Short mmCIF file of C-alpha atoms and ligand atoms in Angstrom, two decimals:
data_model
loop_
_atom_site.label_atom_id
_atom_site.label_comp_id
_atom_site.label_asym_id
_atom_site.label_seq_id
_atom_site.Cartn_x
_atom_site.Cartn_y
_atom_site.Cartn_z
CA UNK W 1 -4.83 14.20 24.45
CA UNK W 2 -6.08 13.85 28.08
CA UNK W 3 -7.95 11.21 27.44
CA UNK W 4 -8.25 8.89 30.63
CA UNK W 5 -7.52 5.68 28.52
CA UNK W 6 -3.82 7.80 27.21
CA UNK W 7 -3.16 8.36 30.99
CA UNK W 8 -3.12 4.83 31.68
CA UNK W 9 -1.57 3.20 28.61
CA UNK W 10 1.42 5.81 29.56
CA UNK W 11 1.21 4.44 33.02
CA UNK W 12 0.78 0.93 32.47
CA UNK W 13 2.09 -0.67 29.50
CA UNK W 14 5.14 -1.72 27.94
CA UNK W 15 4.60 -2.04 24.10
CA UNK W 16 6.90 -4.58 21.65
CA UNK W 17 9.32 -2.62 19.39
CA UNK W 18 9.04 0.43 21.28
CA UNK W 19 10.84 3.08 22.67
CA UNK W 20 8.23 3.84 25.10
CA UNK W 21 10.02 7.49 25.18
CA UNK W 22 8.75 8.14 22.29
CA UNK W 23 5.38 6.25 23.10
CA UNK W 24 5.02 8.93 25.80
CA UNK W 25 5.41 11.87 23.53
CA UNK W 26 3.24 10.58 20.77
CA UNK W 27 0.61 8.06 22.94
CA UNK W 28 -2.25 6.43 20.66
CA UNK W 29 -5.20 4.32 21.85
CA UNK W 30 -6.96 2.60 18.94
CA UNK W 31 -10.99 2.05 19.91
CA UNK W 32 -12.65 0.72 16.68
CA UNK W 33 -11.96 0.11 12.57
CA UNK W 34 -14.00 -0.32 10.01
CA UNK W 35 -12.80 -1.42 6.43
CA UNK W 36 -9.64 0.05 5.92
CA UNK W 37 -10.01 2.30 8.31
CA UNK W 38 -9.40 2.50 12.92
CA UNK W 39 -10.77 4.91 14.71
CA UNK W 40 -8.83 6.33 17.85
CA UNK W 41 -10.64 6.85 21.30
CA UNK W 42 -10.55 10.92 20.70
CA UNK W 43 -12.79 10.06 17.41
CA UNK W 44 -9.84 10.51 14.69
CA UNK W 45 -10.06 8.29 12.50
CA UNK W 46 -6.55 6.91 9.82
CA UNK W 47 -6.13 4.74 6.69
CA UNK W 48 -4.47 1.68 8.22
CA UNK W 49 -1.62 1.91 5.97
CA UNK W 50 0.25 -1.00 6.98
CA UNK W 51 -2.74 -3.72 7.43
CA UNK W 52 -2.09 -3.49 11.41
CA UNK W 53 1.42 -4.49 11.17
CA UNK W 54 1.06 -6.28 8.00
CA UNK W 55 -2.04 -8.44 8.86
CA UNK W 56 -4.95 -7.17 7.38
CA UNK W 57 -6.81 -8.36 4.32
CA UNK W 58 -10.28 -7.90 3.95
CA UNK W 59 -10.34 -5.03 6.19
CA UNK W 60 -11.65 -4.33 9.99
CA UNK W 61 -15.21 -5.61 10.65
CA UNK W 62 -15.21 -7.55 8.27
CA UNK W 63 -18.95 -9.34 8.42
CA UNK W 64 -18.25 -12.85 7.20
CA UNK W 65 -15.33 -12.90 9.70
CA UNK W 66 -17.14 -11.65 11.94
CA UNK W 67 -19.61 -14.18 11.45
CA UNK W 68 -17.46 -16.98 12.04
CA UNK W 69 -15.52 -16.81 15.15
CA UNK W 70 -19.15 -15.78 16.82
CA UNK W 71 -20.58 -19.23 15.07
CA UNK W 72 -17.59 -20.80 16.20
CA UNK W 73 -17.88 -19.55 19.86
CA UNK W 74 -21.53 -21.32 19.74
CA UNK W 75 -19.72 -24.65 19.36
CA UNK W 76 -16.53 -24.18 21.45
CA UNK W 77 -13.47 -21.63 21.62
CA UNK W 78 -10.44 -23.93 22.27
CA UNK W 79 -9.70 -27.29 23.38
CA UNK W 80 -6.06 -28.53 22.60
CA UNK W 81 -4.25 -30.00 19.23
CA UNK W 82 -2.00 -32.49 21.79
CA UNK W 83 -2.97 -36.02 20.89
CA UNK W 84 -6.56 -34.82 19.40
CA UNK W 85 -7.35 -32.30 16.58
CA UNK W 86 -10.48 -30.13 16.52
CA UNK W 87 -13.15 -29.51 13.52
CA UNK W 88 -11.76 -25.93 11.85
CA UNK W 89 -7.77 -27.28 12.39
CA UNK W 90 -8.59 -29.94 10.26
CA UNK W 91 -10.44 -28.39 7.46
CA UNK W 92 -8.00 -25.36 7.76
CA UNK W 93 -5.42 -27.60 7.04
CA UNK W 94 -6.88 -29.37 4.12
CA UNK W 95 -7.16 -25.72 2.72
CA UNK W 96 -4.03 -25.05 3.48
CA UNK W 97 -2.48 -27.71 1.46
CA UNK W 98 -4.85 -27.11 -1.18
CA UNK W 99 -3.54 -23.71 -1.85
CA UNK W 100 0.62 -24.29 -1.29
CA UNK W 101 2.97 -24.96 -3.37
CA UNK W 102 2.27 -29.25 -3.87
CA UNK W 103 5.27 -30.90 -2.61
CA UNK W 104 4.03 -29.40 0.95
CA UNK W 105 1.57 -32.06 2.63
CA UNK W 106 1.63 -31.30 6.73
CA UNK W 107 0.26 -28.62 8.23
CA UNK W 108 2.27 -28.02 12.00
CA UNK W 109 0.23 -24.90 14.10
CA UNK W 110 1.63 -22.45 16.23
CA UNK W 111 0.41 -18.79 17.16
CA UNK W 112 2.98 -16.60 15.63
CA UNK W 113 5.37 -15.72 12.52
CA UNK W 114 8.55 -16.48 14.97
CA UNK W 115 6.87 -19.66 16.65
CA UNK W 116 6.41 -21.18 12.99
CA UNK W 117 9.99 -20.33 11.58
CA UNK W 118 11.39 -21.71 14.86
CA UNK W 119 9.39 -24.43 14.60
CA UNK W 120 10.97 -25.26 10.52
CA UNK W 121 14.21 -24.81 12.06
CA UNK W 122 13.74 -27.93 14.71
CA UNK W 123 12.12 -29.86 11.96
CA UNK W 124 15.11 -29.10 10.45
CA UNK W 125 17.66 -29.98 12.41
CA UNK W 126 15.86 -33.45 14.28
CA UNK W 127 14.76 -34.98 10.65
CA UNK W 128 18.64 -35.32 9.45
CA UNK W 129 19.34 -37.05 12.87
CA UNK W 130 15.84 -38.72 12.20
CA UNK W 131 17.54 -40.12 9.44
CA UNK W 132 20.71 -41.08 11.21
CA UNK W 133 22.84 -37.83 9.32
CA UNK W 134 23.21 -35.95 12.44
CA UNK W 135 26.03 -34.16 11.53
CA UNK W 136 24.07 -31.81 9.31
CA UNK W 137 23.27 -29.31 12.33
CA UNK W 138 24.24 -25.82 11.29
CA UNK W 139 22.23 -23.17 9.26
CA UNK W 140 22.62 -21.10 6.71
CA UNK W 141 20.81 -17.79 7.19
CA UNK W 142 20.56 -14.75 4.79
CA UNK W 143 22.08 -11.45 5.53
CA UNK W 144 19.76 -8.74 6.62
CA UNK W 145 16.86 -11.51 6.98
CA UNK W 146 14.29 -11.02 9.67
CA UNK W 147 12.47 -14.03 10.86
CA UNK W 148 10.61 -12.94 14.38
CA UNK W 149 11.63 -11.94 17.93
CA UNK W 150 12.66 -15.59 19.56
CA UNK W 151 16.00 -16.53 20.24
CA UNK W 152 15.95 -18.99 17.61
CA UNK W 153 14.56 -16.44 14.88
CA UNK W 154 16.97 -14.17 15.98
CA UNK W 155 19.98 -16.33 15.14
CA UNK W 156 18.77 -16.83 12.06
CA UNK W 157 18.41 -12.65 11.90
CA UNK W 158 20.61 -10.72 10.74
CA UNK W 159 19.70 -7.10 11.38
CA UNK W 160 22.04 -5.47 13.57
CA UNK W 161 19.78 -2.83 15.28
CA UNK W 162 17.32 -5.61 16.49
CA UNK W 163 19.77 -8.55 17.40
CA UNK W 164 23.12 -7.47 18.11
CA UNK W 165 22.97 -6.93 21.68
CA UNK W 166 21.61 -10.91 21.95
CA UNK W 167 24.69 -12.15 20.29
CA UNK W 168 26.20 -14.15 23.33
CA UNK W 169 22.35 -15.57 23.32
CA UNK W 170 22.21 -16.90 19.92
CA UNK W 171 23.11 -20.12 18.07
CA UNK W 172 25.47 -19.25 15.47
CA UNK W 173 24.63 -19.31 11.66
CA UNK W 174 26.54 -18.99 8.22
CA UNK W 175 25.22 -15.76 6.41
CA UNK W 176 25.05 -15.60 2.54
CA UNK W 177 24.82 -12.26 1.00
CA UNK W 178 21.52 -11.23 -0.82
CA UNK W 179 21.36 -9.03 -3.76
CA UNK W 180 19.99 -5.66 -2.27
CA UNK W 181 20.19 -3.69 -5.78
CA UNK W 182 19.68 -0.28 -4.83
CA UNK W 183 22.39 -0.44 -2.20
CA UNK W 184 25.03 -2.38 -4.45
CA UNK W 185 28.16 -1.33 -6.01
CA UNK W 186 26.47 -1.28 -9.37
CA UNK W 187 23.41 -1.38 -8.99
CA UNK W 188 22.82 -4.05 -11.82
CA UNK W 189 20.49 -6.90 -10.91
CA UNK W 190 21.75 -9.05 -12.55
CA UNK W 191 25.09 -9.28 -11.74
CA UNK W 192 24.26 -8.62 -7.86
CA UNK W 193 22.10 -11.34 -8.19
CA UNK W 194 24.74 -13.85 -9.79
CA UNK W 195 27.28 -12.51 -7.48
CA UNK W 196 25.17 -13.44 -4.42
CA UNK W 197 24.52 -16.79 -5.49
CA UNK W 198 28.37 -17.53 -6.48
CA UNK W 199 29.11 -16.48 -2.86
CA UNK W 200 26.25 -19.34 -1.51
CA UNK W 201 27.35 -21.80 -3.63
CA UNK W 202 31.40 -21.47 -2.50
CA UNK W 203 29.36 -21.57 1.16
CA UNK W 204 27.66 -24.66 0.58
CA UNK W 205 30.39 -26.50 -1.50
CA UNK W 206 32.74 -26.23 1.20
CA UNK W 207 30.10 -26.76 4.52
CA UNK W 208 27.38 -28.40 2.57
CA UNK W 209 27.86 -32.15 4.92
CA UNK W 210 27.21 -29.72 7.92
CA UNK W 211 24.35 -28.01 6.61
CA UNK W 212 20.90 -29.07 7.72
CA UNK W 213 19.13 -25.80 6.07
CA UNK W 214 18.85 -22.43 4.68
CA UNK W 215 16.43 -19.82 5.70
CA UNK W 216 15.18 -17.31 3.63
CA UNK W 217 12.41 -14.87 3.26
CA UNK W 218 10.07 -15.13 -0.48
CA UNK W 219 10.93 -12.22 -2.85
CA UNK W 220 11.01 -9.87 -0.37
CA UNK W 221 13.37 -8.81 2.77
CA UNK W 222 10.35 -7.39 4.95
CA UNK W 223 11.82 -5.99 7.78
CA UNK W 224 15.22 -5.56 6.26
CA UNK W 225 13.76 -3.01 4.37
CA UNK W 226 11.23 -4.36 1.65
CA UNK W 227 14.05 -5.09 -0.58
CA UNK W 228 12.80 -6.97 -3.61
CA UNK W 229 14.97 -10.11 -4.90
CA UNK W 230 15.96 -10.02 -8.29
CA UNK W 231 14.28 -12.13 -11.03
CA UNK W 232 15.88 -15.66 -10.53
CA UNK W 233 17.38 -15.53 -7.27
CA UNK W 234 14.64 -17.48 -5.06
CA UNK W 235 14.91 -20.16 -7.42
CA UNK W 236 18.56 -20.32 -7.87
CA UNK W 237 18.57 -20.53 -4.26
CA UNK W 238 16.62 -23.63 -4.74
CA UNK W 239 18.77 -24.72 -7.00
CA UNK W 240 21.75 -24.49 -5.13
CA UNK W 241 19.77 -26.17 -2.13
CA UNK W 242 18.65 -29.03 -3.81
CA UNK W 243 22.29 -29.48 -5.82
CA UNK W 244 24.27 -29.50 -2.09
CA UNK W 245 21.38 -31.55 0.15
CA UNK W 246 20.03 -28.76 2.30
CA UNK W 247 16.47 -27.98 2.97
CA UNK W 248 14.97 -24.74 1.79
CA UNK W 249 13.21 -22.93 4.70
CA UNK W 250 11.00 -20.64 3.43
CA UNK W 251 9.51 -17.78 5.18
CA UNK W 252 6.40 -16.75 3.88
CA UNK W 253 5.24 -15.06 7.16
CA UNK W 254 4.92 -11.17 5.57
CA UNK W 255 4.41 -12.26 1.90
CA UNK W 256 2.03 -15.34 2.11
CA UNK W 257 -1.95 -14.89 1.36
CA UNK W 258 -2.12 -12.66 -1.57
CA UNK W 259 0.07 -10.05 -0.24
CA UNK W 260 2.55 -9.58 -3.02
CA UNK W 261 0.01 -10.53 -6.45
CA UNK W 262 0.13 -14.61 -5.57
CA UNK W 263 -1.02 -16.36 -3.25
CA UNK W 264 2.33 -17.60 -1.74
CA UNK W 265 5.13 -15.21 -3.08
CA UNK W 266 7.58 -18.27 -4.04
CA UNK W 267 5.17 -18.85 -7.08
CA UNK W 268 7.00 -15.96 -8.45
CA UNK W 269 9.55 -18.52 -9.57
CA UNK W 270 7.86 -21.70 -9.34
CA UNK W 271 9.49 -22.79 -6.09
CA UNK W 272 8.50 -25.57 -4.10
CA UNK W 273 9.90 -24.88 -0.48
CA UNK W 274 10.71 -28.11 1.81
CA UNK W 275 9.51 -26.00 4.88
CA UNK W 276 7.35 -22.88 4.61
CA UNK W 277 6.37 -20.65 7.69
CA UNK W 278 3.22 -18.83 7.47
CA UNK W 279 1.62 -16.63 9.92
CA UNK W 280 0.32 -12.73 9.62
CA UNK W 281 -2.26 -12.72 6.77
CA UNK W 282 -3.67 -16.26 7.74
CA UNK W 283 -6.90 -14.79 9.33
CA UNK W 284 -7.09 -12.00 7.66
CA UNK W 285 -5.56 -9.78 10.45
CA UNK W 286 -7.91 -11.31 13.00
CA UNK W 287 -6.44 -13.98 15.44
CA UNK W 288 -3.39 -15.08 16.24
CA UNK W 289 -2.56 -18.34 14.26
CA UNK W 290 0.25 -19.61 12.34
CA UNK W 291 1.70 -22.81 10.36
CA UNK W 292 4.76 -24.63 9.41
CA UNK W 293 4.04 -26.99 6.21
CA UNK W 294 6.33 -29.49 5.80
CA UNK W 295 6.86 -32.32 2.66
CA UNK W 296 5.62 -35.58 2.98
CA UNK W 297 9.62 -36.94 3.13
CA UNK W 298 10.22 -34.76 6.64
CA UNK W 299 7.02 -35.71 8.28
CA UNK W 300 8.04 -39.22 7.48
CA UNK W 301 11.10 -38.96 9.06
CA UNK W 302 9.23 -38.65 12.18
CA UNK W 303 6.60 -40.90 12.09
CA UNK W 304 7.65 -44.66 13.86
CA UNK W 305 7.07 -46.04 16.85
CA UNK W 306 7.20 -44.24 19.72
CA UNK W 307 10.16 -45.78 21.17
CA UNK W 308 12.56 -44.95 18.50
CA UNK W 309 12.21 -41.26 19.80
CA UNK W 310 11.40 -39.43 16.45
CA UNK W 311 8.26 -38.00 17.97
CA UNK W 312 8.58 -33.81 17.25
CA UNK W 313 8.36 -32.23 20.83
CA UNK W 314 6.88 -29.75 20.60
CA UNK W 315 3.90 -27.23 21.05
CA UNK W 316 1.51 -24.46 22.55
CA UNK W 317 -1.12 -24.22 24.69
CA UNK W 318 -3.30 -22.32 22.06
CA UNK W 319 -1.89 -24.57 19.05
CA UNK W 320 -4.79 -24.59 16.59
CA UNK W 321 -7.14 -23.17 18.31
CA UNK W 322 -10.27 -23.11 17.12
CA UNK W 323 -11.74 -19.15 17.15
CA UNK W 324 -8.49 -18.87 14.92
CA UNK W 325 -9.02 -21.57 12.39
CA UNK W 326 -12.01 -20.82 12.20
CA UNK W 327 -11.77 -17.03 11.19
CA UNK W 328 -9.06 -18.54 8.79
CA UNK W 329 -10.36 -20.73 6.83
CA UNK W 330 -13.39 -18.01 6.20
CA UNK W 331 -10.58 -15.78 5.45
CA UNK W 332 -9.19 -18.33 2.59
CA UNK W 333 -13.00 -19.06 1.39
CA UNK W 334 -13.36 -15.05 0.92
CA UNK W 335 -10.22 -15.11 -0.85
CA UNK W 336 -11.78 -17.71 -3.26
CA UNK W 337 -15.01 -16.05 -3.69
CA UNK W 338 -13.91 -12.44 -4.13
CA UNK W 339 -11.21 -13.04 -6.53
CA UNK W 340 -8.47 -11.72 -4.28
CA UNK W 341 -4.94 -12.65 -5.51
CA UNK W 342 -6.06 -11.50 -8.85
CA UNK W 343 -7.20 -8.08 -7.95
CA UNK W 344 -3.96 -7.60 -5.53
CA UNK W 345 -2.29 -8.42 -8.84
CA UNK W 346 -4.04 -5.80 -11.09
CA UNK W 347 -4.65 -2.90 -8.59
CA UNK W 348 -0.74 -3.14 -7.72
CA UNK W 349 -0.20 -2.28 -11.14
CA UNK W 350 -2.27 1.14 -10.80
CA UNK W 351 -0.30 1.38 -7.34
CA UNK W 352 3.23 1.21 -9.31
CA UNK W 353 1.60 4.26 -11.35
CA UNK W 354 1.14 6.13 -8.31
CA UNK W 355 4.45 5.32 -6.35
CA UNK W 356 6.25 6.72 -9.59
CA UNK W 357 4.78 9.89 -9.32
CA UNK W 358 6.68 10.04 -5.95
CA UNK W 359 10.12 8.99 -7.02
CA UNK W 360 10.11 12.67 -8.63
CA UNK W 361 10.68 14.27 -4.90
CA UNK W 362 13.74 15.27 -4.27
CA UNK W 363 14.28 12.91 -1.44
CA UNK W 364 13.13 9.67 -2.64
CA UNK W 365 15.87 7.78 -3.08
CA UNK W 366 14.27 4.37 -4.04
CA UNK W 367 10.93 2.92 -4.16
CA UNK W 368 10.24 -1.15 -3.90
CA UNK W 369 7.09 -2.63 -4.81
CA UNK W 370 6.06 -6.34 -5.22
CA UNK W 371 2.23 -6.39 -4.93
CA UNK W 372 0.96 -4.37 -2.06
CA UNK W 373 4.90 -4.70 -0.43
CA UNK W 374 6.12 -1.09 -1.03
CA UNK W 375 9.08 0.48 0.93
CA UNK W 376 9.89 3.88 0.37
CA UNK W 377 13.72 5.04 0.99
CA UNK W 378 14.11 8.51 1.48
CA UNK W 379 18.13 9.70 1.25
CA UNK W 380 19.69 12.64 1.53
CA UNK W 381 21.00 12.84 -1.83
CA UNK W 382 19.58 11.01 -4.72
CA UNK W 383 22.86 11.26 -6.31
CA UNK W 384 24.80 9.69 -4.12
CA UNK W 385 22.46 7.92 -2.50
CA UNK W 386 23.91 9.29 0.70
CA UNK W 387 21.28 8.35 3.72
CA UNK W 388 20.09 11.17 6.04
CA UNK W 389 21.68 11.40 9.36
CA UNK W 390 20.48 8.85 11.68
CA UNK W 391 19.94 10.90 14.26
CA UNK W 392 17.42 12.96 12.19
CA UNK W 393 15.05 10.16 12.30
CA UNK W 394 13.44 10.93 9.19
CA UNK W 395 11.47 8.05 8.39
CA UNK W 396 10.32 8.24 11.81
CA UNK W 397 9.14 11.81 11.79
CA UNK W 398 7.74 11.23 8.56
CA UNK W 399 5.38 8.36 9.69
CA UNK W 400 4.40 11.29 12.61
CA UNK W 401 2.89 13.64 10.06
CA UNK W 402 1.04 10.95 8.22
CA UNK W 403 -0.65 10.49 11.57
CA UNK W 404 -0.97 13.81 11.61
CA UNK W 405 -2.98 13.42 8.24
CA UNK W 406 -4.76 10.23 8.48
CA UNK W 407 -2.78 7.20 7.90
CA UNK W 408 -1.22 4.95 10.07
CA UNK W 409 2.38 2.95 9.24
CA UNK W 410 5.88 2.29 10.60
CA UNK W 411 9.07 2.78 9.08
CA UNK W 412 12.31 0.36 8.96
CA UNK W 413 14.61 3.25 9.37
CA UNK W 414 14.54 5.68 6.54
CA UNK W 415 12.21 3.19 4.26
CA UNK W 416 8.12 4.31 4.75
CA UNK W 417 6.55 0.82 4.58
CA UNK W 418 2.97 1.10 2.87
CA UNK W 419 1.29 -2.47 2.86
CA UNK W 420 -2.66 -1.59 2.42
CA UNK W 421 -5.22 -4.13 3.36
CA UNK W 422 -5.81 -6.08 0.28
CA UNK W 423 -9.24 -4.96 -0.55
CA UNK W 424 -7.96 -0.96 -0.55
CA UNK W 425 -9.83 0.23 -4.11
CA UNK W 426 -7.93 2.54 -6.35
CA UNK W 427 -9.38 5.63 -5.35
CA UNK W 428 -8.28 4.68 -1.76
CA UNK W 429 -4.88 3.99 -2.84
CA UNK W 430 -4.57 7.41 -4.50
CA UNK W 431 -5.49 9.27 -1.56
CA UNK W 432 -3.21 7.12 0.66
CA UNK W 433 -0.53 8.02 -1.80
CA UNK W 434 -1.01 11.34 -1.09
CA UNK W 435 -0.68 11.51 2.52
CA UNK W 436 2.42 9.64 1.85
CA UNK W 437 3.49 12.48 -0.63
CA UNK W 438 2.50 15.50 1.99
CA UNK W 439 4.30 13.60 4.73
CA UNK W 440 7.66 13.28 3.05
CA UNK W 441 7.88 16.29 1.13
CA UNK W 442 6.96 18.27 4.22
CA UNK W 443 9.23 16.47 6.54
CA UNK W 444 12.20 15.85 4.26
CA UNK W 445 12.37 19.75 3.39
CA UNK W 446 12.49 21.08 7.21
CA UNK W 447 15.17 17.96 7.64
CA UNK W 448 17.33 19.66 4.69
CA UNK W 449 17.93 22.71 5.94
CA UNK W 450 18.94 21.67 9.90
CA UNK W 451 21.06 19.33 8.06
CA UNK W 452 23.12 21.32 6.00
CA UNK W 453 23.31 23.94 8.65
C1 PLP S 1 6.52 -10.63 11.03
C2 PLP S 1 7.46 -11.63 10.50
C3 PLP S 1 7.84 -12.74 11.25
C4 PLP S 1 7.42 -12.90 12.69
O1 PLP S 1 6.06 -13.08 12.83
P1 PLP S 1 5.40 -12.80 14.27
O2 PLP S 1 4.00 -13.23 14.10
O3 PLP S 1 5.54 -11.32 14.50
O4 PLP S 1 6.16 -13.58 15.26
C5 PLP S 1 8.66 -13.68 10.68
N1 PLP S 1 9.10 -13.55 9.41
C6 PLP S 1 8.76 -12.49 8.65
C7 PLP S 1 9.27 -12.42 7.26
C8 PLP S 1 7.96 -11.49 9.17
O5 PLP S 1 7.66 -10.42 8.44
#
């Protein structure tokens, strides 16, 4: 580890969600990838277990992506989407709407998961004083959601460990409880999922003329933990959202593009979102691009003259920038030709096969899966479901030794995320599954006996 290029990322950088502490003891410079795999600059080379961060699709080096940006960089890398569009924005958008759920008709661009949620939040708020209800400015935000790393997003967080300390910072929001099965009372999903959406509809009967929208994440609580929503709850959310007036924000950021066996998760249930942020998956891992889509009725709301101030202001220097929407919309063709969605759908079936095999360790408390989502909680005691000291850091350690053997990923505390690129075959998944297995049940057995020491 002496590498020159490890000297200076020690010396130099700063890196997002990191204690660089911890960076220093366990520094890692990525050089290259290819398919599912990176390569480091010492030559070892790891299954990308998490799809970079949850971005991946088709894989590193992938040649049709390739392919475009550099055709696109014959023509032009970026001009701006202020007052003028550009040739890939456009058709990217068509594509977009194409593929979403129909009621969504505008395509708004932005460069990140957090820019695009913020962005359906000011939507939100200026299109019910658009249409002279101004009083409807407040949100309503679920509990334990995770919606990116801007102020804004972070108000509408609720995960202590990342946006506590920016409390005096933030905006406030109502919270409404979501059913998080493992960790209820009774652990029935039914009646945690009824429970939770008695609770949002006392919320909403009693603030509902304050209320310009709820935010949620589709199906799944990334961040929060990859906890899986009950059958029915996304679209008695909707429900309850259309019954009281409030517009459904729906964050499709981690589970959008094929990710969890759809193409958008909120097909699940058949629900048509007012607002829906996209982002991570969009070009296939490559560039940094993002959308808000919005319903014909909002974008109305804003369109007049100019005078009547209705205009949306708001935007980025690299909004829709054309490398990006470029490598996107060959990301979406790909998706088309190679029968993507479809074989997430089917290979996360074999996946479920192999993820059971590990619920029989002694320390694996609970394993979600929707698609190629998985989160893997490991717990002290499967009886009690009693969580390892925090202070143990198991999940991190555990993520350490998969290093150690060849796979890259991050944990959310004690829950092992595993999000494979898309195309991952079977026989990939199996041995990814067992690097998983080695990690945990080697880390989780040293962890037992300091603990009961
Ligand atoms: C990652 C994520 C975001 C933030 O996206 P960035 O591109 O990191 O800003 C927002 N919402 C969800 C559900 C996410 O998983």
């Amino acid at each position: 580890m002496s590498h020159e290029l490890i000297e200076k990322s020690k010396k130099y950088l700063w890196l997002p969600f990191t204690q660089m502490k911890d960076y220093d003891e366990n520094p890692i410079v990525i050089e290259s990838g290819n398919g599912i795999k990176v390569k480091d600059v010492d030559g070892k080379e790891y299954y990308d277990g998490f799809s970079a961060l949850w971005l991946n699709v088709h894989g590193h080096r992938k040649k049709e992506l390739d392919e475009a940006i550099k055709k696109q960089l014959d023509k032009i890398a970026h001009s701006t989407l202020l007052g003028m569009t550009n040739v890939p924005a456009t058709e990217l958008a068509e594509k977009l709407i194409e593929i979403s759920p129909e009621k969504l008709t505008r395509v708004f661009y932005s460069d990140s998961g957090a820019e695009a949620m913020e962005i359906a939040l000011k939507m939100a708020f200026q299109y019910w004083k658009n249409i002279e209800r101004p009083e409807k400015q407040k949100f309503i935000a679920m509990k334990n959601g995770y919606h990116g790393d801007t102020i804004g997003t972070v108000s509408i967080g609720s995960i202590d460990l990342y946006h506590h300390v920016y409390g005096p910072l933030m905006f406030e929001s109502f919270k409404a409880p979501i059913p998080d099965v493992y960790h209820s009372k009774s652990g029935n999903p039914v009646q945690c999922r009824d429970e939770c959406l008695a609770i949002l509809e006392k919320l909403l009967v009693e603030k509902h003329q304050e209320i310009a929208a709820l935010t949620i994440e589709s199906m799944v609580q990334g961040a929060g933990g990859m906890i899986v929503m009950p059958e029915g709850f996304l679209s008695g959310v909707r429900e309850l959202c259309s019954k009281y007036d409030v517009l459904m924000i729906v964050d499709e950021v981690a589970t959008g593009f094929g990710r969890t066996g759809k193409m958008f998760a909120c097909e699940h249930e058949g629900v048509q979102p007012d607002l829906m942020a996209v982002g991570k998956g969009i070009t296939g891992g490559y560039l940094p691009i993002a959308a808000t889509l919005a319903t014909e009725d909002i974008y109305q709301a804003f369109y007049d003259d100019y005078n009547k101030l209705k205009t949306l202001f708001h935007g980025h220097s690299y909004t829709g920038n054309q490398l990006g929407c470029a490598v996107a919309l060959e990301n979406l063709r790909l998706f088309e030709r190679e029968n993507l969605v479809e074989k997430v759908a089917e290979k996360s079936e074999y996946l479920h096969l192999l993820l059971e095999e590990l619920k029989l360790l002694p320390h694996v408390g609970d394993i979600r899966q929707l698609g190629f989502m998985c989160g893997i909680e490991l717990v002290y005691s499967k009886e009690t479901n009693e969580p390892f000291p925090a202070e143990k850091r198991v999940g991190y350690h555990t993520t350490l030794k998969m290093r150690e053997l060849g796979m890259l990923t991050r944990p959310l505390g004690d829950v092992i995320v595993f999000m494979p690129p898309h195309v991952s075959t079977k026989e990939e998944l199996k041995v990814m599954v067992n690097i998983l297995k080695e990690a945990i049940i080697e880390v989780t057995n040293g962890v037992k006996e300091v603990g009961t020491r």
